[in-house]
């Protein structure tokens, strides 16, 4: 459906361009005739207004009837001269048009014709038509800056004392998600290697504690405690709004066509390194359990003493639109905890052009 819409838009733009480009002898002659007719109408309307002004003077007694008649006569002669001069200019245009027709410099409905339709900044469609052949030439113009929709997902966990071993959180059950938009700007005009990638994303970091535990707030400390209820599931989530910034190395080769060089992105090996910074939007803990054959699903929202700001390092390596993605929060998950723990994520990232 999307492709059909694009093709339909191209077709409509092409049709409109053809209608404008194929301005025939008959249409131009008609335009000049309309111009002559409008000149006459405009000058007559002006003369009418001037005569009415003279009539007002006559009614007020500021001039006599003889003076009014003389003024009207002079005004009519002046407008007639103006009409004659303006029409003479239009008649010269018509004469020149006829000469162009005789010399074959003007198109009619059967004459060969070409037109160009420009769709945005990237696509130029040139259309040539005659009685023998029809051609379409596509000239793709690359842009220094492109945009992408970013989506990432994978495993999430916590680094404690520089290690994720013996983690208090499930490796398979703790996950992260990220979605947003990015811009990719080529840094050098004639080289495709270095790009600056920037944008905005929403990050979801989920942690699932092991051994039937949940987070509990004790003053300014947030720690894991064993639940008094047999839990089916326990999950803690922090959500952030961040601004990522990466220096990207794109090894997509340049393309040459018709003597011109074009650069593309996200077609070969890519490597990015950089970081991100942002703010926490919300924190939430969800627990699920069952008592007397009744299922309970509880959600607790609050700050949980979580850090209000997030900043960290990230990198990705991939081919085309798909990359292996690693990010590490430099800020601790909980701002005042005695034991500092930092979030780390590893997964897959997609950058859709």
mmCIF file of C-alpha atoms in Angstrom:
data_model
loop_
_atom_site.group_PDB
_atom_site.id
_atom_site.type_symbol
_atom_site.label_atom_id
_atom_site.label_comp_id
_atom_site.label_asym_id
_atom_site.label_seq_id
_atom_site.Cartn_x
_atom_site.Cartn_y
_atom_site.Cartn_z
ATOM 1 C CA UNK A 1 0.000 0.000 0.000
ATOM 2 C CA UNK A 2 2.828 2.381 0.852
ATOM 3 C CA UNK A 3 4.618 1.716 -2.458
ATOM 4 C CA UNK A 4 1.374 2.198 -4.348
ATOM 5 C CA UNK A 5 0.899 5.581 -2.666
ATOM 6 C CA UNK A 6 4.429 6.652 -3.597
ATOM 7 C CA UNK A 7 4.000 5.592 -7.218
ATOM 8 C CA UNK A 8 0.636 7.336 -7.418
ATOM 9 C CA UNK A 9 2.151 10.554 -6.046
ATOM 10 C CA UNK A 10 4.971 10.366 -8.590
ATOM 11 C CA UNK A 11 2.484 9.828 -11.387
ATOM 12 C CA UNK A 12 0.361 12.797 -10.309
ATOM 13 C CA UNK A 13 3.415 15.053 -10.050
ATOM 14 C CA UNK A 14 4.559 13.916 -13.479
ATOM 15 C CA UNK A 15 1.128 14.548 -14.968
ATOM 16 C CA UNK A 16 0.979 18.038 -13.462
ATOM 17 C CA UNK A 17 4.452 18.834 -14.746
ATOM 18 C CA UNK A 18 3.525 17.680 -18.240
ATOM 19 C CA UNK A 19 0.427 19.825 -18.250
ATOM 20 C CA UNK A 20 2.500 22.875 -17.343
ATOM 21 C CA UNK A 21 5.383 22.085 -19.691
ATOM 22 C CA UNK A 22 3.254 21.452 -22.806
ATOM 23 C CA UNK A 23 1.908 24.950 -23.201
ATOM 24 C CA UNK A 24 0.623 24.961 -26.788
ATOM 25 C CA UNK A 25 0.345 27.746 -29.364
ATOM 26 C CA UNK A 26 -3.427 27.794 -28.949
ATOM 27 C CA UNK A 27 -3.226 28.214 -25.160
ATOM 28 C CA UNK A 28 -0.685 31.037 -25.431
ATOM 29 C CA UNK A 29 -2.749 32.835 -28.067
ATOM 30 C CA UNK A 30 -5.824 32.503 -25.886
ATOM 31 C CA UNK A 31 -3.902 33.953 -22.923
ATOM 32 C CA UNK A 32 -2.974 37.038 -24.967
ATOM 33 C CA UNK A 33 -6.584 37.438 -26.124
ATOM 34 C CA UNK A 34 -7.716 37.309 -22.505
ATOM 35 C CA UNK A 35 -5.123 39.920 -21.634
ATOM 36 C CA UNK A 36 -6.499 42.305 -24.314
ATOM 37 C CA UNK A 37 -10.033 41.733 -23.053
ATOM 38 C CA UNK A 38 -8.974 42.417 -19.455
ATOM 39 C CA UNK A 39 -7.194 45.626 -20.513
ATOM 40 C CA UNK A 40 -10.408 46.932 -22.024
ATOM 41 C CA UNK A 41 -12.457 45.948 -18.964
ATOM 42 C CA UNK A 42 -9.990 47.542 -16.538
ATOM 43 C CA UNK A 43 -9.775 50.854 -18.387
ATOM 44 C CA UNK A 44 -13.555 51.081 -18.846
ATOM 45 C CA UNK A 45 -14.052 50.439 -15.157
ATOM 46 C CA UNK A 46 -11.572 53.196 -14.353
ATOM 47 C CA UNK A 47 -13.323 55.601 -16.749
ATOM 48 C CA UNK A 48 -16.660 54.814 -15.114
ATOM 49 C CA UNK A 49 -15.270 55.735 -11.698
ATOM 50 C CA UNK A 50 -13.822 58.985 -13.041
ATOM 51 C CA UNK A 51 -17.122 59.956 -14.709
ATOM 52 C CA UNK A 52 -18.992 59.263 -11.479
ATOM 53 C CA UNK A 53 -16.610 61.606 -9.667
ATOM 54 C CA UNK A 54 -17.389 64.324 -12.220
ATOM 55 C CA UNK A 55 -21.134 63.760 -11.701
ATOM 56 C CA UNK A 56 -20.670 64.219 -7.956
ATOM 57 C CA UNK A 57 -18.970 67.581 -8.612
ATOM 58 C CA UNK A 58 -21.844 68.585 -10.898
ATOM 59 C CA UNK A 59 -24.449 67.670 -8.292
ATOM 60 C CA UNK A 60 -22.574 69.626 -5.633
ATOM 61 C CA UNK A 61 -22.585 72.670 -7.915
ATOM 62 C CA UNK A 62 -18.812 72.975 -7.898
ATOM 63 C CA UNK A 63 -18.769 72.828 -11.721
ATOM 64 C CA UNK A 64 -21.251 73.667 -14.483
ATOM 65 C CA UNK A 65 -22.825 71.205 -16.909
ATOM 66 C CA UNK A 66 -20.629 72.484 -19.741
ATOM 67 C CA UNK A 67 -17.494 71.941 -17.606
ATOM 68 C CA UNK A 68 -18.705 68.462 -16.650
ATOM 69 C CA UNK A 69 -19.268 67.464 -20.286
ATOM 70 C CA UNK A 70 -15.828 68.751 -21.257
ATOM 71 C CA UNK A 71 -14.173 66.786 -18.444
ATOM 72 C CA UNK A 72 -15.990 63.609 -19.399
ATOM 73 C CA UNK A 73 -14.891 64.027 -23.022
ATOM 74 C CA UNK A 74 -11.255 64.532 -22.003
ATOM 75 C CA UNK A 75 -11.358 61.510 -19.685
ATOM 76 C CA UNK A 76 -12.823 59.299 -22.416
ATOM 77 C CA UNK A 77 -10.126 60.354 -24.890
ATOM 78 C CA UNK A 78 -7.381 59.722 -22.303
ATOM 79 C CA UNK A 79 -8.662 56.234 -21.501
ATOM 80 C CA UNK A 80 -9.005 55.436 -25.215
ATOM 81 C CA UNK A 81 -5.345 56.365 -25.725
ATOM 82 C CA UNK A 82 -4.254 54.208 -22.778
ATOM 83 C CA UNK A 83 -6.280 51.242 -24.094
ATOM 84 C CA UNK A 84 -4.735 51.685 -27.537
ATOM 85 C CA UNK A 85 -1.185 51.748 -26.153
ATOM 86 C CA UNK A 86 -1.660 48.752 -23.834
ATOM 87 C CA UNK A 87 -3.377 46.699 -26.535
ATOM 88 C CA UNK A 88 -0.548 47.538 -28.939
ATOM 89 C CA UNK A 89 1.918 45.890 -26.519
ATOM 90 C CA UNK A 90 -0.244 42.764 -26.331
ATOM 91 C CA UNK A 91 -0.559 42.705 -30.117
ATOM 92 C CA UNK A 92 3.241 42.711 -30.396
ATOM 93 C CA UNK A 93 3.314 39.700 -28.092
ATOM 94 C CA UNK A 94 0.829 37.946 -30.361
ATOM 95 C CA UNK A 95 2.893 38.838 -33.418
ATOM 96 C CA UNK A 96 6.015 37.417 -31.765
ATOM 97 C CA UNK A 97 4.097 34.270 -30.811
ATOM 98 C CA UNK A 98 3.036 33.714 -34.433
ATOM 99 C CA UNK A 99 6.633 34.147 -35.558
ATOM 100 C CA UNK A 100 7.811 31.563 -33.000
ATOM 101 C CA UNK A 101 5.183 29.162 -34.294
ATOM 102 C CA UNK A 102 6.377 29.674 -37.855
ATOM 103 C CA UNK A 103 9.983 29.093 -36.777
ATOM 104 C CA UNK A 104 9.004 25.900 -34.919
ATOM 105 C CA UNK A 105 10.140 27.233 -31.548
ATOM 106 C CA UNK A 106 6.869 26.632 -29.783
ATOM 107 C CA UNK A 107 5.266 23.317 -28.916
ATOM 108 C CA UNK A 108 1.847 22.128 -29.838
ATOM 109 C CA UNK A 109 0.002 19.042 -28.709
ATOM 110 C CA UNK A 110 2.069 16.750 -30.977
ATOM 111 C CA UNK A 111 5.494 18.272 -30.502
ATOM 112 C CA UNK A 112 8.309 16.489 -28.677
ATOM 113 C CA UNK A 113 8.584 17.559 -25.123
ATOM 114 C CA UNK A 114 10.561 16.946 -21.960
ATOM 115 C CA UNK A 115 9.952 17.858 -18.407
ATOM 116 C CA UNK A 116 11.503 17.318 -15.002
ATOM 117 C CA UNK A 117 9.808 16.476 -11.739
ATOM 118 C CA UNK A 118 11.757 16.890 -8.493
ATOM 119 C CA UNK A 119 10.454 14.825 -5.572
ATOM 120 C CA UNK A 120 11.932 16.272 -2.386
ATOM 121 C CA UNK A 121 15.728 16.564 -2.409
ATOM 122 C CA UNK A 122 16.726 13.020 -3.291
ATOM 123 C CA UNK A 123 14.876 12.069 -6.457
ATOM 124 C CA UNK A 124 14.848 13.896 -9.782
ATOM 125 C CA UNK A 125 12.610 12.321 -12.445
ATOM 126 C CA UNK A 126 13.278 13.439 -16.049
ATOM 127 C CA UNK A 127 10.630 12.502 -18.595
ATOM 128 C CA UNK A 128 11.126 12.662 -22.385
ATOM 129 C CA UNK A 129 8.369 12.007 -24.870
ATOM 130 C CA UNK A 130 7.960 11.975 -28.633
ATOM 131 C CA UNK A 131 5.988 9.963 -31.142
ATOM 132 C CA UNK A 132 8.614 7.197 -31.209
ATOM 133 C CA UNK A 133 9.846 6.674 -27.680
ATOM 134 C CA UNK A 134 9.270 7.461 -24.017
ATOM 135 C CA UNK A 135 12.044 7.475 -21.478
ATOM 136 C CA UNK A 136 12.318 7.875 -17.751
ATOM 137 C CA UNK A 137 15.603 8.827 -16.182
ATOM 138 C CA UNK A 138 16.076 8.590 -12.444
ATOM 139 C CA UNK A 139 18.742 10.747 -10.850
ATOM 140 C CA UNK A 140 19.180 10.018 -7.164
ATOM 141 C CA UNK A 141 20.711 12.840 -5.150
ATOM 142 C CA UNK A 142 22.131 11.853 -1.815
ATOM 143 C CA UNK A 143 21.650 14.028 1.241
ATOM 144 C CA UNK A 144 24.343 14.812 3.763
ATOM 145 C CA UNK A 145 21.811 14.189 6.553
ATOM 146 C CA UNK A 146 19.336 11.304 6.648
ATOM 147 C CA UNK A 147 16.891 10.131 9.302
ATOM 148 C CA UNK A 148 16.157 6.713 10.803
ATOM 149 C CA UNK A 149 13.686 5.021 13.096
ATOM 150 C CA UNK A 150 15.650 3.209 15.828
ATOM 151 C CA UNK A 151 14.481 0.106 17.666
ATOM 152 C CA UNK A 152 16.588 -2.044 19.988
ATOM 153 C CA UNK A 153 15.986 -4.889 22.408
ATOM 154 C CA UNK A 154 17.994 -7.443 24.333
ATOM 155 C CA UNK A 155 19.269 -8.581 27.712
ATOM 156 C CA UNK A 156 19.573 -6.267 30.693
ATOM 157 C CA UNK A 157 21.368 -6.682 34.012
ATOM 158 C CA UNK A 158 23.408 -4.985 36.717
ATOM 159 C CA UNK A 159 27.135 -4.539 37.244
ATOM 160 C CA UNK A 160 28.108 -4.777 40.919
ATOM 161 C CA UNK A 161 31.734 -4.200 41.913
ATOM 162 C CA UNK A 162 32.712 -4.360 38.249
ATOM 163 C CA UNK A 163 31.094 -7.739 37.564
ATOM 164 C CA UNK A 164 27.775 -9.250 36.499
ATOM 165 C CA UNK A 165 28.633 -12.661 37.928
ATOM 166 C CA UNK A 166 26.401 -13.946 40.730
ATOM 167 C CA UNK A 167 23.860 -11.335 39.763
ATOM 168 C CA UNK A 168 20.721 -10.827 41.839
ATOM 169 C CA UNK A 169 18.705 -10.619 38.642
ATOM 170 C CA UNK A 170 17.673 -13.184 36.053
ATOM 171 C CA UNK A 171 19.810 -13.065 32.914
ATOM 172 C CA UNK A 172 17.134 -14.316 30.524
ATOM 173 C CA UNK A 173 14.196 -12.562 32.165
ATOM 174 C CA UNK A 174 15.738 -9.088 32.550
ATOM 175 C CA UNK A 175 15.452 -7.169 29.292
ATOM 176 C CA UNK A 176 15.761 -3.715 27.786
ATOM 177 C CA UNK A 177 13.885 -1.960 24.973
ATOM 178 C CA UNK A 178 14.613 1.250 23.126
ATOM 179 C CA UNK A 179 12.847 3.130 20.365
ATOM 180 C CA UNK A 180 13.281 6.573 18.880
ATOM 181 C CA UNK A 181 14.461 8.633 15.938
ATOM 182 C CA UNK A 182 17.949 9.569 14.845
ATOM 183 C CA UNK A 183 19.679 11.770 12.303
ATOM 184 C CA UNK A 184 22.809 10.704 10.470
ATOM 185 C CA UNK A 185 25.014 13.504 9.087
ATOM 186 C CA UNK A 186 28.012 12.806 6.843
ATOM 187 C CA UNK A 187 30.899 14.882 8.201
ATOM 188 C CA UNK A 188 32.903 15.241 4.991
ATOM 189 C CA UNK A 189 31.527 16.276 1.629
ATOM 190 C CA UNK A 190 33.530 13.807 -0.460
ATOM 191 C CA UNK A 191 34.114 10.973 2.005
ATOM 192 C CA UNK A 192 31.561 8.538 3.399
ATOM 193 C CA UNK A 193 33.464 7.093 6.356
ATOM 194 C CA UNK A 194 32.617 9.416 9.249
ATOM 195 C CA UNK A 195 29.088 10.320 10.323
ATOM 196 C CA UNK A 196 27.589 12.045 13.344
ATOM 197 C CA UNK A 197 24.508 10.222 14.616
ATOM 198 C CA UNK A 198 22.164 11.968 17.053
ATOM 199 C CA UNK A 199 18.517 11.976 18.037
ATOM 200 C CA UNK A 200 16.099 11.105 20.832
ATOM 201 C CA UNK A 201 15.036 7.762 22.304
ATOM 202 C CA UNK A 202 12.932 6.216 25.042
ATOM 203 C CA UNK A 203 14.717 3.488 27.030
ATOM 204 C CA UNK A 204 13.059 0.783 29.134
ATOM 205 C CA UNK A 205 15.352 -1.106 31.533
ATOM 206 C CA UNK A 206 13.717 -4.130 33.180
ATOM 207 C CA UNK A 207 15.183 -6.152 36.048
ATOM 208 C CA UNK A 208 13.711 -9.413 37.352
ATOM 209 C CA UNK A 209 15.087 -10.334 40.823
ATOM 210 C CA UNK A 210 15.953 -13.927 41.663
ATOM 211 C CA UNK A 211 14.901 -15.996 44.713
ATOM 212 C CA UNK A 212 11.405 -14.578 45.179
ATOM 213 C CA UNK A 213 12.629 -11.060 45.991
ATOM 214 C CA UNK A 214 11.309 -7.537 45.441
ATOM 215 C CA UNK A 215 12.689 -4.034 45.873
ATOM 216 C CA UNK A 216 11.827 -2.313 49.149
ATOM 217 C CA UNK A 217 12.455 1.323 50.089
ATOM 218 C CA UNK A 218 14.020 1.931 53.506
ATOM 219 C CA UNK A 219 14.669 5.659 53.874
ATOM 220 C CA UNK A 220 17.143 6.631 51.196
ATOM 221 C CA UNK A 221 18.147 2.996 50.581
ATOM 222 C CA UNK A 222 16.455 0.703 48.063
ATOM 223 C CA UNK A 223 17.343 -2.934 48.550
ATOM 224 C CA UNK A 224 16.115 -6.398 47.636
ATOM 225 C CA UNK A 225 14.075 -8.252 50.223
ATOM 226 C CA UNK A 226 12.519 -11.680 50.196
ATOM 227 C CA UNK A 227 8.762 -11.489 49.652
ATOM 228 C CA UNK A 228 6.425 -13.023 52.232
ATOM 229 C CA UNK A 229 4.258 -14.187 49.305
ATOM 230 C CA UNK A 230 5.197 -16.851 46.804
ATOM 231 C CA UNK A 231 5.601 -14.713 43.666
ATOM 232 C CA UNK A 232 4.935 -15.926 40.160
ATOM 233 C CA UNK A 233 6.796 -12.909 38.777
ATOM 234 C CA UNK A 234 8.591 -9.799 40.000
ATOM 235 C CA UNK A 235 9.812 -7.026 37.710
ATOM 236 C CA UNK A 236 11.278 -3.566 38.256
ATOM 237 C CA UNK A 237 11.381 -1.045 35.399
ATOM 238 C CA UNK A 238 13.009 2.347 34.895
ATOM 239 C CA UNK A 239 11.976 4.416 31.871
ATOM 240 C CA UNK A 240 14.182 7.201 30.495
ATOM 241 C CA UNK A 241 14.038 9.868 27.807
ATOM 242 C CA UNK A 242 17.558 10.192 26.391
ATOM 243 C CA UNK A 243 19.537 11.957 23.678
ATOM 244 C CA UNK A 244 22.079 9.541 22.139
ATOM 245 C CA UNK A 245 25.165 10.823 20.317
ATOM 246 C CA UNK A 246 27.496 8.572 18.313
ATOM 247 C CA UNK A 247 30.409 8.916 15.942
ATOM 248 C CA UNK A 248 29.627 6.374 13.238
ATOM 249 C CA UNK A 249 32.054 4.742 10.809
ATOM 250 C CA UNK A 250 30.144 3.611 7.734
ATOM 251 C CA UNK A 251 32.043 1.491 5.208
ATOM 252 C CA UNK A 252 29.374 1.698 2.511
ATOM 253 C CA UNK A 253 31.150 2.273 -0.790
ATOM 254 C CA UNK A 254 30.440 5.287 -2.933
ATOM 255 C CA UNK A 255 28.536 4.856 -6.188
ATOM 256 C CA UNK A 256 29.186 6.471 -9.534
ATOM 257 C CA UNK A 257 26.617 7.050 -12.245
ATOM 258 C CA UNK A 258 26.687 9.310 -15.278
ATOM 259 C CA UNK A 259 29.965 10.794 -14.105
ATOM 260 C CA UNK A 260 28.581 11.709 -10.673
ATOM 261 C CA UNK A 261 29.471 10.309 -7.256
ATOM 262 C CA UNK A 262 26.764 9.286 -4.797
ATOM 263 C CA UNK A 263 27.040 8.251 -1.146
ATOM 264 C CA UNK A 264 24.711 5.886 0.689
ATOM 265 C CA UNK A 265 24.487 4.731 4.309
ATOM 266 C CA UNK A 266 23.467 1.545 6.124
ATOM 267 C CA UNK A 267 24.428 -0.763 3.247
ATOM 268 C CA UNK A 268 27.728 -2.230 4.500
ATOM 269 C CA UNK A 269 29.672 -2.664 7.741
ATOM 270 C CA UNK A 270 28.982 0.045 10.362
ATOM 271 C CA UNK A 271 30.560 0.841 13.704
ATOM 272 C CA UNK A 272 29.401 3.470 16.175
ATOM 273 C CA UNK A 273 30.789 4.690 19.469
ATOM 274 C CA UNK A 274 29.429 7.371 21.764
ATOM 275 C CA UNK A 275 27.017 7.825 24.611
ATOM 276 C CA UNK A 276 23.706 9.133 25.839
ATOM 277 C CA UNK A 277 22.231 11.371 28.512
ATOM 278 C CA UNK A 278 18.713 12.038 29.674
ATOM 279 C CA UNK A 279 16.155 12.027 32.451
ATOM 280 C CA UNK A 280 14.115 9.364 34.208
ATOM 281 C CA UNK A 281 10.430 9.472 33.254
ATOM 282 C CA UNK A 282 9.102 6.916 35.740
ATOM 283 C CA UNK A 283 9.865 3.847 37.833
ATOM 284 C CA UNK A 284 7.524 0.938 38.427
ATOM 285 C CA UNK A 285 7.540 -2.432 40.180
ATOM 286 C CA UNK A 286 5.141 -5.164 39.121
ATOM 287 C CA UNK A 287 4.442 -8.353 41.037
ATOM 288 C CA UNK A 288 2.226 -11.315 40.162
ATOM 289 C CA UNK A 289 1.117 -14.011 42.591
ATOM 290 C CA UNK A 290 -1.732 -16.425 43.272
ATOM 291 C CA UNK A 291 -3.673 -16.963 46.511
ATOM 292 C CA UNK A 292 -6.578 -19.398 46.826
ATOM 293 C CA UNK A 293 -6.799 -19.820 43.047
ATOM 294 C CA UNK A 294 -7.107 -16.050 42.596
ATOM 295 C CA UNK A 295 -4.504 -14.336 40.428
ATOM 296 C CA UNK A 296 -3.182 -10.980 41.621
ATOM 297 C CA UNK A 297 -1.349 -8.431 39.517
ATOM 298 C CA UNK A 298 -0.027 -5.444 41.470
ATOM 299 C CA UNK A 299 1.829 -2.368 40.258
ATOM 300 C CA UNK A 300 3.651 0.082 42.485
ATOM 301 C CA UNK A 301 4.797 3.442 41.061
ATOM 302 C CA UNK A 302 7.203 5.925 42.618
ATOM 303 C CA UNK A 303 10.771 7.140 42.434
ATOM 304 C CA UNK A 304 12.214 4.193 44.487
ATOM 305 C CA UNK A 305 15.228 6.482 45.142
ATOM 306 C CA UNK A 306 16.254 5.883 41.536
ATOM 307 C CA UNK A 307 18.659 8.357 39.923
ATOM 308 C CA UNK A 308 16.746 11.133 38.203
ATOM 309 C CA UNK A 309 19.364 11.540 35.485
ATOM 310 C CA UNK A 310 20.958 8.941 33.264
ATOM 311 C CA UNK A 311 24.203 9.081 31.295
ATOM 312 C CA UNK A 312 26.367 6.383 29.856
ATOM 313 C CA UNK A 313 28.463 4.915 27.068
ATOM 314 C CA UNK A 314 27.228 2.906 24.095
ATOM 315 C CA UNK A 315 28.577 1.255 20.985
ATOM 316 C CA UNK A 316 27.264 -0.839 18.122
ATOM 317 C CA UNK A 317 28.715 -2.963 15.327
ATOM 318 C CA UNK A 318 26.721 -4.347 12.465
ATOM 319 C CA UNK A 319 25.953 -4.690 8.812
ATOM 320 C CA UNK A 320 23.273 -2.755 6.983
ATOM 321 C CA UNK A 321 20.416 -1.803 9.257
ATOM 322 C CA UNK A 322 21.141 -4.439 11.954
ATOM 323 C CA UNK A 323 23.799 -4.107 14.683
ATOM 324 C CA UNK A 324 24.988 -5.717 17.900
ATOM 325 C CA UNK A 325 24.365 -3.074 20.572
ATOM 326 C CA UNK A 326 26.044 -2.554 23.960
ATOM 327 C CA UNK A 327 25.295 0.225 26.464
ATOM 328 C CA UNK A 328 26.466 0.893 30.027
ATOM 329 C CA UNK A 329 25.056 3.437 32.497
ATOM 330 C CA UNK A 330 27.749 5.456 34.257
ATOM 331 C CA UNK A 331 25.239 6.640 36.840
ATOM 332 C CA UNK A 332 24.097 4.195 39.572
ATOM 333 C CA UNK A 333 20.569 2.824 39.379
ATOM 334 C CA UNK A 334 19.795 4.074 42.919
ATOM 335 C CA UNK A 335 21.390 7.387 43.754
ATOM 336 C CA UNK A 336 22.085 6.944 47.491
ATOM 337 C CA UNK A 337 22.566 3.202 47.905
ATOM 338 C CA UNK A 338 25.665 2.126 49.806
ATOM 339 C CA UNK A 339 26.426 -0.460 47.138
ATOM 340 C CA UNK A 340 26.622 1.210 43.735
ATOM 341 C CA UNK A 341 25.058 -0.777 40.907
ATOM 342 C CA UNK A 342 25.101 0.202 37.259
ATOM 343 C CA UNK A 343 22.825 -0.967 34.489
ATOM 344 C CA UNK A 344 24.325 -2.787 31.483
ATOM 345 C CA UNK A 345 22.537 -3.925 28.307
ATOM 346 C CA UNK A 346 23.428 -6.108 25.353
ATOM 347 C CA UNK A 347 21.149 -6.714 22.399
ATOM 348 C CA UNK A 348 20.245 -6.057 18.785
ATOM 349 C CA UNK A 349 19.677 -2.638 17.264
ATOM 350 C CA UNK A 350 17.819 -1.759 14.056
ATOM 351 C CA UNK A 351 18.235 1.565 12.223
ATOM 352 C CA UNK A 352 15.515 1.773 9.590
ATOM 353 C CA UNK A 353 16.098 4.437 6.933
#
